[in-house]
Amino acid sequence: MKITTFNPQIITRDASAIAHLFEEIGFEKRHDQEGIGELNVEGIRMKDANGFYLDVSQPDLPLQRDVATIRMNVDDFDAAYQLLVAHGFKNYYVDRNNETPTSKSTLMIAPSGFSINLVQHIK
C-alpha cells in the first residue's frame, strides 16, 4: 500500500462557510464537486501559496458537529482498510463505503477517537 495524498479535511454541514473562512486565510479552491457517491458528498479541494492542501466535505448525513479528520489517499483501498481494522479502527458507516466509478472512500475511527478518511482514486 502506498499513500498518495495526506492532508487535513473538515467534514461539515456547511462546506461553503468553511471554504469561505479558509479563503480569507489564503487558501484557494482548486475544484468543487457535488453529488459524490451514495452519500451525495460535496467535496471542495483547497490549496494555499505554500502548497498546503485542505479538503472540505459536506455529506448528505445528519452531522451533529464538524469533524476534523485526515484525508489519506492510497493506491490499495482494501489493504489500507485491513491495516486500519487490524489496529482497531472502525468504519464510521459500519459496513458501507462511499463508492463512485472513479473512487472509493470511508471514514475510519481509531480506538482513541481520531479519524482517517480513507480514499482510493480508481484509474
Coordinates of C-alpha atoms in Angstrom, one line a residue:
M1 CA 0.0 0.0 0.0
K2 CA 1.3 3.4 -1.0
I3 CA 0.0 6.7 0.4
T4 CA -0.6 9.2 -2.5
T5 CA -2.1 12.1 -0.6
F6 CA -2.1 13.0 3.1
N7 CA -3.7 16.2 4.4
P8 CA -6.3 17.7 6.8
Q9 CA -10.0 17.5 5.9
I10 CA -13.1 19.0 7.5
I11 CA -16.4 17.2 7.3
T12 CA -19.2 19.6 7.8
R13 CA -22.9 20.6 7.3
D14 CA -21.9 23.8 5.6
A15 CA -18.9 23.4 3.2
S16 CA -19.3 26.9 1.7
A17 CA -18.9 28.6 5.0
I18 CA -15.8 26.6 5.9
A19 CA -14.4 27.2 2.4
H20 CA -15.0 31.0 2.7
L21 CA -13.2 31.1 6.1
F22 CA -10.1 29.4 4.6
E23 CA -10.2 31.6 1.5
E24 CA -9.9 34.6 3.9
I25 CA -6.9 32.8 5.4
G26 CA -5.3 32.5 2.0
F27 CA -6.5 29.2 0.5
E28 CA -7.9 29.0 -3.0
K29 CA -10.4 26.5 -4.3
R30 CA -8.8 24.0 -6.7
H31 CA -12.0 22.2 -7.5
D32 CA -15.5 21.7 -6.2
Q33 CA -17.5 18.6 -6.9
E34 CA -21.1 17.8 -6.0
G35 CA -23.1 14.6 -5.7
I36 CA -20.1 12.3 -5.0
G37 CA -21.2 8.7 -4.4
E38 CA -24.2 7.4 -2.5
L39 CA -23.6 9.8 0.4
N40 CA -24.1 12.7 -2.1
V41 CA -21.0 14.5 -0.9
E42 CA -19.9 18.0 -1.9
G43 CA -16.1 18.0 -2.0
I44 CA -14.0 21.1 -2.1
R45 CA -10.2 20.9 -2.6
M46 CA -8.2 23.9 -1.5
K47 CA -4.5 24.9 -1.6
D48 CA -2.6 27.8 -0.2
A49 CA 0.5 29.6 -1.6
N50 CA 2.8 27.3 0.5
G51 CA 1.4 24.2 -1.2
F52 CA -0.7 23.1 1.8
Y53 CA -3.9 21.3 1.0
L54 CA -7.2 21.2 2.8
D55 CA -10.3 19.3 1.8
V56 CA -13.8 20.3 2.9
S57 CA -16.6 17.8 2.6
Q58 CA -20.3 18.0 3.1
P59 CA -22.0 14.6 3.0
D60 CA -25.8 14.1 3.0
L61 CA -25.7 12.9 6.6
P62 CA -27.2 14.4 9.8
L63 CA -23.9 15.6 11.4
Q64 CA -24.1 16.9 15.0
R65 CA -21.0 19.0 14.5
D66 CA -18.0 19.4 12.2
V67 CA -15.4 16.6 12.1
A68 CA -11.7 17.3 11.7
T69 CA -10.0 14.3 10.1
I70 CA -7.0 13.3 8.0
R71 CA -7.6 12.5 4.3
M72 CA -5.4 9.7 3.3
N73 CA -5.4 8.6 -0.4
V74 CA -3.9 5.2 -1.1
D75 CA -3.3 3.1 -4.1
D76 CA -4.9 0.0 -2.5
F77 CA -8.1 0.7 -0.5
D78 CA -8.6 -2.9 0.7
A79 CA -5.1 -3.3 2.0
A80 CA -5.2 0.0 3.8
Y81 CA -8.7 -0.7 5.2
Q82 CA -7.5 -4.1 6.6
L83 CA -4.4 -2.5 8.1
L84 CA -6.5 0.1 9.9
V85 CA -9.0 -2.6 11.1
A86 CA -6.1 -4.6 12.4
H87 CA -5.2 -1.6 14.5
G88 CA -8.7 -1.3 16.0
F89 CA -10.2 1.3 13.6
K90 CA -14.0 1.0 12.9
N91 CA -15.8 2.1 9.8
Y92 CA -18.0 5.1 10.7
Y93 CA -20.6 3.9 8.2
V94 CA -20.4 0.3 9.7
D95 CA -20.4 -1.8 6.6
R96 CA -20.7 0.8 3.8
N97 CA -18.2 2.7 1.7
N98 CA -18.9 5.8 -0.5
E99 CA -18.2 4.5 -4.0
T100 CA -18.3 6.1 -7.4
P101 CA -16.9 4.8 -10.7
T102 CA -13.7 6.7 -10.0
S103 CA -13.2 6.5 -6.2
K104 CA -13.9 4.6 -3.1
S105 CA -13.8 6.1 0.4
T106 CA -14.9 5.6 4.0
L107 CA -14.3 7.3 7.4
M108 CA -12.3 5.2 9.8
I109 CA -12.4 5.9 13.5
A110 CA -9.4 5.0 15.7
P111 CA -9.9 3.4 19.2
S112 CA -8.7 6.7 20.7
G113 CA -11.2 8.8 18.6
F114 CA -9.2 10.4 15.8
S115 CA -10.3 9.6 12.3
I116 CA -8.9 9.0 8.8
N117 CA -10.9 9.4 5.7
L118 CA -9.5 6.6 3.6
V119 CA -9.7 7.2 -0.2
Q120 CA -8.6 5.4 -3.3
H121 CA -9.0 7.0 -6.7
I122 CA -9.6 4.3 -9.3
K123 CA -7.9 4.8 -12.6

